[in-house]
PDB file of C-alpha atoms in Angstrom:
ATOM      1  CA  UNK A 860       0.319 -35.127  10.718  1.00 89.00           C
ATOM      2  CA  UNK A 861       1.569 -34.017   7.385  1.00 89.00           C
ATOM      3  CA  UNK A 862       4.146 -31.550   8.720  1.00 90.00           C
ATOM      4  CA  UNK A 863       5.986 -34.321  10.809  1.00 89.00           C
ATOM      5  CA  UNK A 864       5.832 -36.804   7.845  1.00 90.00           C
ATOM      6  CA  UNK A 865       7.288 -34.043   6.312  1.00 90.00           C
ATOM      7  CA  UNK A 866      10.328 -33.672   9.018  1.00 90.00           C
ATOM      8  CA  UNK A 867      11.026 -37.142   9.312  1.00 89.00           C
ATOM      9  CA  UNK A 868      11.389 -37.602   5.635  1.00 89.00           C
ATOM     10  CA  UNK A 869      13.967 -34.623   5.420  1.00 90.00           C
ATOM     11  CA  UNK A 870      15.630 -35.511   8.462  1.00 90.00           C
ATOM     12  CA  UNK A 871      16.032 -38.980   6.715  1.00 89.00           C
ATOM     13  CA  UNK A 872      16.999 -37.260   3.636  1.00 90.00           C
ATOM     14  CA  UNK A 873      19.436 -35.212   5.785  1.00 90.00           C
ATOM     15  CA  UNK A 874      21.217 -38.523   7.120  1.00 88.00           C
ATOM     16  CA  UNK A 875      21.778 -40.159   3.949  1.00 86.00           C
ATOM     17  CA  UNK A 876      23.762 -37.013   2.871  1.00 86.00           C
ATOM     18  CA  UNK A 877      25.519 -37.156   6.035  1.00 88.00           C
ATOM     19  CA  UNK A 878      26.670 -40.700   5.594  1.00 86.00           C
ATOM     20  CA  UNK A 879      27.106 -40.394   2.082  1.00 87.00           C
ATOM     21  CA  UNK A 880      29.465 -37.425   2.559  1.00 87.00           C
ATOM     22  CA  UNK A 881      31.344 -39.689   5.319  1.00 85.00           C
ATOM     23  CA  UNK A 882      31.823 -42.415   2.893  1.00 85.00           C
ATOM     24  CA  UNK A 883      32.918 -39.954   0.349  1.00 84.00           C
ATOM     25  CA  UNK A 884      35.556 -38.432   2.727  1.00 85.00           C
ATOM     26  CA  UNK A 885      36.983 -42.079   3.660  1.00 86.00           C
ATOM     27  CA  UNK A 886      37.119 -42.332   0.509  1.00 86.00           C
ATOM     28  CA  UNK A 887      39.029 -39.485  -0.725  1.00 86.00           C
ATOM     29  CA  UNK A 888      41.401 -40.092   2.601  1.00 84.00           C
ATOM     30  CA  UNK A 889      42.063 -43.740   1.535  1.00 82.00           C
ATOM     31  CA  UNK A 890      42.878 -42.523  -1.861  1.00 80.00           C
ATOM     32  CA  UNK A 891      44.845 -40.081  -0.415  1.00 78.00           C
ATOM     33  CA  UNK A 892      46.993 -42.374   1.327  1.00 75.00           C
ATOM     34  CA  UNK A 893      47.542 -44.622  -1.401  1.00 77.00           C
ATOM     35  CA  UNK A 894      48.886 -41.786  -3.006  1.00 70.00           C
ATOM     36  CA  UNK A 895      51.272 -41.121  -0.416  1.00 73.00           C
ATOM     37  CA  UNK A 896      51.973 -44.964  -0.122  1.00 85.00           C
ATOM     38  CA  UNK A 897      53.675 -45.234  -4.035  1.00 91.00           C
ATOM     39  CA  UNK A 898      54.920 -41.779  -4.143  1.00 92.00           C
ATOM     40  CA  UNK A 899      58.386 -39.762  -3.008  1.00 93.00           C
ATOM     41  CA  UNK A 900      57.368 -37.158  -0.735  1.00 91.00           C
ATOM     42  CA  UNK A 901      59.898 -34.804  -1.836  1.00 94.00           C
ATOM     43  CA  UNK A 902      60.202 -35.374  -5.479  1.00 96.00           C
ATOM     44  CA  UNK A 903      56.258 -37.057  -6.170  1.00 94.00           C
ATOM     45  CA  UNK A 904      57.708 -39.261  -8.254  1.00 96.00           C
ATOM     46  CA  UNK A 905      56.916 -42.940  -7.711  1.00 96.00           C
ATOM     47  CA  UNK A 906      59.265 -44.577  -4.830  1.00 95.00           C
ATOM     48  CA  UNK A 907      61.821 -47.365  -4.909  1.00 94.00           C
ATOM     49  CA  UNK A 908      59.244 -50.062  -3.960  1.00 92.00           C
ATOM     50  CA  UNK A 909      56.510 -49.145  -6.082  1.00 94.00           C
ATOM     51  CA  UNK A 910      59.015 -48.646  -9.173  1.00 96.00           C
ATOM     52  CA  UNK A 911      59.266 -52.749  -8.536  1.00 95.00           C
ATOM     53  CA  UNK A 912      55.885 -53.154  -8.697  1.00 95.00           C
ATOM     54  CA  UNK A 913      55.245 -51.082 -11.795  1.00 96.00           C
ATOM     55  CA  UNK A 914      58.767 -52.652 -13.564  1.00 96.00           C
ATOM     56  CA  UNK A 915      57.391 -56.325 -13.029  1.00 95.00           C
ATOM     57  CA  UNK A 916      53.919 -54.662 -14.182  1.00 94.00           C
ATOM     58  CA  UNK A 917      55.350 -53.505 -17.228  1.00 96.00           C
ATOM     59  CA  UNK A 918      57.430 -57.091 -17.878  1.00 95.00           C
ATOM     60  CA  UNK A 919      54.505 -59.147 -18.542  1.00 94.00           C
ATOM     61  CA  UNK A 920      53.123 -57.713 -21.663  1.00 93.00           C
ATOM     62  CA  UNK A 921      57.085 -57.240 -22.923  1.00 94.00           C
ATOM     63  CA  UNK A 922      57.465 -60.643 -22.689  1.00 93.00           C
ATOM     64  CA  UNK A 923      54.423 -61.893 -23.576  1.00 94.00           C
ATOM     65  CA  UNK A 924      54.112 -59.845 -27.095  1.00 93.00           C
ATOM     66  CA  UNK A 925      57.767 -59.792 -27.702  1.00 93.00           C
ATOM     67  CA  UNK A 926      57.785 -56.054 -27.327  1.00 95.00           C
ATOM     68  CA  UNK A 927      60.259 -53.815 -26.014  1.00 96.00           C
ATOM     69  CA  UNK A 928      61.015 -52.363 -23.088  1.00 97.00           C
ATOM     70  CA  UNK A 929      63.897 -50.138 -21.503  1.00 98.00           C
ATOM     71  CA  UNK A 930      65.120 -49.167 -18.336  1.00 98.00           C
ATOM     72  CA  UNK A 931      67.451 -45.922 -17.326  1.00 98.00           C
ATOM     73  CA  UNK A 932      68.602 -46.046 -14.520  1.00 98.00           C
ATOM     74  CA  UNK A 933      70.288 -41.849 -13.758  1.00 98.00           C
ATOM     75  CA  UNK A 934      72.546 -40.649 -11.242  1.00 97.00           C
ATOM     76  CA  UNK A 935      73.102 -36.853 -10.714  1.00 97.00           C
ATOM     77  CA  UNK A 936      77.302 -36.318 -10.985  1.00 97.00           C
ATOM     78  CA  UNK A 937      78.668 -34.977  -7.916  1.00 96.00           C
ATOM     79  CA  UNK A 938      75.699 -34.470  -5.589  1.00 96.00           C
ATOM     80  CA  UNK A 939      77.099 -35.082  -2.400  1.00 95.00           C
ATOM     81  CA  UNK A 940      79.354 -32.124  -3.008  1.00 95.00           C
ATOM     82  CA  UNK A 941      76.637 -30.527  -4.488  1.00 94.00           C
ATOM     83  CA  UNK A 942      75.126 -30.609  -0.908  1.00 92.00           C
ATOM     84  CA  UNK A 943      78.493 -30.002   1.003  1.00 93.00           C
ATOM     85  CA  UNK A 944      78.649 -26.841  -0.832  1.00 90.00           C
ATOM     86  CA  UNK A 945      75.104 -25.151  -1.419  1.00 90.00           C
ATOM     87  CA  UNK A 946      73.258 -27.033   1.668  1.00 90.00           C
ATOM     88  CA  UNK A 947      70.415 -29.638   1.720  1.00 90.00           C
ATOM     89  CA  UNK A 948      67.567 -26.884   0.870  1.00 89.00           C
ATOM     90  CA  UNK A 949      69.363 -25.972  -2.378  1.00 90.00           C
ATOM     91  CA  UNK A 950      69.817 -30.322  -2.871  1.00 93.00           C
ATOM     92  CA  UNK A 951      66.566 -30.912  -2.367  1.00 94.00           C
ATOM     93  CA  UNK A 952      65.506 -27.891  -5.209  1.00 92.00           C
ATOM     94  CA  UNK A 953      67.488 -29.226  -7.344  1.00 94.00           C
ATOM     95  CA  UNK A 954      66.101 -33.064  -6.648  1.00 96.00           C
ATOM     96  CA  UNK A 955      63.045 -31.403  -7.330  1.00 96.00           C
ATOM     97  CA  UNK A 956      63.838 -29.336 -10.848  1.00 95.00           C
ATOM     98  CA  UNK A 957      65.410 -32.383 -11.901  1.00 97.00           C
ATOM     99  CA  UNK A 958      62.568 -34.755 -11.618  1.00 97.00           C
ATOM    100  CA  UNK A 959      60.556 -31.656 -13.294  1.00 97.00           C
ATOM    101  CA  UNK A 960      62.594 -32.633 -16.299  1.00 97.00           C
ATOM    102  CA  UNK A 961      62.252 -35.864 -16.194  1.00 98.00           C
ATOM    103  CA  UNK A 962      58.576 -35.555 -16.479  1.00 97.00           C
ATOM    104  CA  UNK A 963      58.216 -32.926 -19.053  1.00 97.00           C
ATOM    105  CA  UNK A 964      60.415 -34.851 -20.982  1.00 97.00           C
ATOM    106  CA  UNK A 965      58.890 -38.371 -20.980  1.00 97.00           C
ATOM    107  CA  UNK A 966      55.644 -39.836 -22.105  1.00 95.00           C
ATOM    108  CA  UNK A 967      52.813 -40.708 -20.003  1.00 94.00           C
ATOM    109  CA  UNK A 968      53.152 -44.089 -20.198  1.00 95.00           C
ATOM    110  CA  UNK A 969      56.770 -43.710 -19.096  1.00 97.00           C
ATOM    111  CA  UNK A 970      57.112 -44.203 -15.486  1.00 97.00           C
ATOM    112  CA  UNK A 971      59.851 -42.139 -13.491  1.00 98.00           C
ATOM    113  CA  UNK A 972      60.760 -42.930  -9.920  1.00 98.00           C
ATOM    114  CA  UNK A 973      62.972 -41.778  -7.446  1.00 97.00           C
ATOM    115  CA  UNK A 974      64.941 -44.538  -7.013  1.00 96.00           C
ATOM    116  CA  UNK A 975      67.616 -43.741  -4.020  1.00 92.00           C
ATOM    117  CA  UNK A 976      69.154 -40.512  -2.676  1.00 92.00           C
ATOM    118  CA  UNK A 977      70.031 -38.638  -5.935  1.00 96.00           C
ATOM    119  CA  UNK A 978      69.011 -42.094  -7.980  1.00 98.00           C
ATOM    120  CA  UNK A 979      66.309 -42.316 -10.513  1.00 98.00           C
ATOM    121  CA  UNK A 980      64.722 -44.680 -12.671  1.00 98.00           C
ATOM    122  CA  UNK A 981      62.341 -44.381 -15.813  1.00 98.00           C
ATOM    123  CA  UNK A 982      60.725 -46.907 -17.205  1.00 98.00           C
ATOM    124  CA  UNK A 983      59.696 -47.012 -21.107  1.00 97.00           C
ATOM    125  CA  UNK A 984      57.253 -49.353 -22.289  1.00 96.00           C
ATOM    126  CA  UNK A 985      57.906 -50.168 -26.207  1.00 95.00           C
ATOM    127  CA  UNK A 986      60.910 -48.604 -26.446  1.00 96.00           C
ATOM    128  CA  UNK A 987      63.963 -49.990 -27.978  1.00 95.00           C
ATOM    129  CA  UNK A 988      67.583 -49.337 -27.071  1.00 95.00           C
ATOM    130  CA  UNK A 989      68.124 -46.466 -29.784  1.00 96.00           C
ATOM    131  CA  UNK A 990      64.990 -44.998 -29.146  1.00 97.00           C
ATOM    132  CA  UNK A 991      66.070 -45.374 -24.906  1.00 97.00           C
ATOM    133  CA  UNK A 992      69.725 -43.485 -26.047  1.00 97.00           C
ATOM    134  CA  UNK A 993      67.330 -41.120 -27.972  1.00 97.00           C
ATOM    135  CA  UNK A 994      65.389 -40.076 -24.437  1.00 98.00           C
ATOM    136  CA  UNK A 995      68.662 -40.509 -22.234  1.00 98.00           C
ATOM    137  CA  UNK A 996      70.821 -37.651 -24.656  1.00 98.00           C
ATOM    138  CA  UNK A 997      67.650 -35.354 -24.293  1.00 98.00           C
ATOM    139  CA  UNK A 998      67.501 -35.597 -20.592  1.00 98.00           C
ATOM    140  CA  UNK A 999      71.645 -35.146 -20.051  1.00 98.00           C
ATOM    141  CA  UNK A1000      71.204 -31.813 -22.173  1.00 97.00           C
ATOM    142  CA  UNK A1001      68.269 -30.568 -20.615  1.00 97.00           C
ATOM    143  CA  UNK A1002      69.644 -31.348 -16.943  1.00 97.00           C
ATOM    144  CA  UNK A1003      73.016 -29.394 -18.132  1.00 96.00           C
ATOM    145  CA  UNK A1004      70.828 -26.308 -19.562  1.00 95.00           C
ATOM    146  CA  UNK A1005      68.987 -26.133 -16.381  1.00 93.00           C
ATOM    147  CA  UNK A1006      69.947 -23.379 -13.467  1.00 90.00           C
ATOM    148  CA  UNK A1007      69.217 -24.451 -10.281  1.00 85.00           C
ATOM    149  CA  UNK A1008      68.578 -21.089  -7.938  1.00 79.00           C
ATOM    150  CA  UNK A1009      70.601 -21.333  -4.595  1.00 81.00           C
ATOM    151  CA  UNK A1010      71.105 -18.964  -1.841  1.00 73.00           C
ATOM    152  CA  UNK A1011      67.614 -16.961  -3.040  1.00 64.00           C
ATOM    153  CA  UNK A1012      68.276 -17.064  -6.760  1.00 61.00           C
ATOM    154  CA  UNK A1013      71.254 -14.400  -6.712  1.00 69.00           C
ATOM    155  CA  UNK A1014      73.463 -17.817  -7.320  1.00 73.00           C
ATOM    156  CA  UNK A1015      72.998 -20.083 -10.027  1.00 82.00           C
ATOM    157  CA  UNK A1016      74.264 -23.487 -10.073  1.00 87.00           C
ATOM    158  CA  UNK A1017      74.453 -26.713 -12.561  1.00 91.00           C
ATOM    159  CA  UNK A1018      74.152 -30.159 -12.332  1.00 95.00           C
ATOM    160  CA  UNK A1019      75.209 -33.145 -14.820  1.00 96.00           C
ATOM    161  CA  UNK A1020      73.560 -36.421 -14.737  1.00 98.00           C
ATOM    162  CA  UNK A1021      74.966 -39.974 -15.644  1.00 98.00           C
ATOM    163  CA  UNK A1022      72.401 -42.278 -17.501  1.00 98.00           C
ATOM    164  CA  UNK A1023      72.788 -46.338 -17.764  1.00 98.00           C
ATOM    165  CA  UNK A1024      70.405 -48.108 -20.275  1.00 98.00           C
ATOM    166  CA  UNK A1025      69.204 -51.648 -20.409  1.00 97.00           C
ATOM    167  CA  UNK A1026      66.589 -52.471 -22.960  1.00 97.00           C
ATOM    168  CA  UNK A1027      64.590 -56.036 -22.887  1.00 95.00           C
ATOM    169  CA  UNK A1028      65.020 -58.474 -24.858  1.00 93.00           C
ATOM    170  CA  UNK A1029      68.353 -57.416 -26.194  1.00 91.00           C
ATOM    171  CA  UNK A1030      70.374 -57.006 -22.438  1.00 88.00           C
TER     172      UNK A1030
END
């Protein structure tokens, strides 16, 4: 009859969604976890081995159209004590403020990592060693400027960061 042609079609209908949603959720789970897979989990900044992939990435054009390319590779001053003396929670705010400003600070085509510990790396596509010094003296005055809150904000503390530069093809 027509009322069961009727049901079967919208049960049909009703499946298809079903799967489709499925497929949509494996989807978004698999993207998910390649997410997860290239990032820091505390900082979300890339992680030391996908910083390889995307600095061999960012090699090939370089060297293929004679562009440049520079690397910074940061350490923050004095962490360990850092840690020692305000505890890990108030280290791992301040990992996290820090890698703020890296972000704000760079371009989107810059790529910033978490390279180690209290390491990080940024990557600049078509940027030449001045321009690389240019970035790095930003970064060291906006990490000094910045207050990290310990011990529920009534404390204040600062952090200094040491920057090393290498730009390609003139290192």
């Amino acid at each position: 009859s027509m009322m069961q042609q009727i049901t079967g079609l919208l049960e049909r209908q009703r499946s298809i969604i079903e799967t489709r949603e499925l497929l949509f959720a494996e989807r978004k789970k698999r993207e998910f976890y390649q997410y997860l897979s290239i990032r820091d989990g505390l900082t979300d900044l890339y992680n030391h081995r996908h910083f390889h992939e995307l600095l061999n990435q960012e090699m090939a054009p370089a060297l293929r159209n004679h562009q440049p390319l520079s690397l910074l590779m940061i350490d923050i001053d004095n962490f360990k004590q850092f840690n020692d003396t305000y505890g890990h929670p108030a280290g791992d705010a301040a990992l996290q403020m820090i890698a703020r400003i890296f972000i704000d600070n760079c371009r989107r085509v810059d790529h910033v990592s978490r390279y180690g510990g209290e390491e990080f790396a940024i990557i600049t596509p078509e940027t030449s060693g001045p321009s690389a010094v240019y970035l790095a003296k930003r970064l060291l005055t906006k990490v000094r400027k910045a207050r990290i809150p310990v011990y529920d904000s009534s404390v204040e503390a600062r952090l200094t960061i040491s920057i090393g530069i290498a730009s390609f093809p003139v290192d």
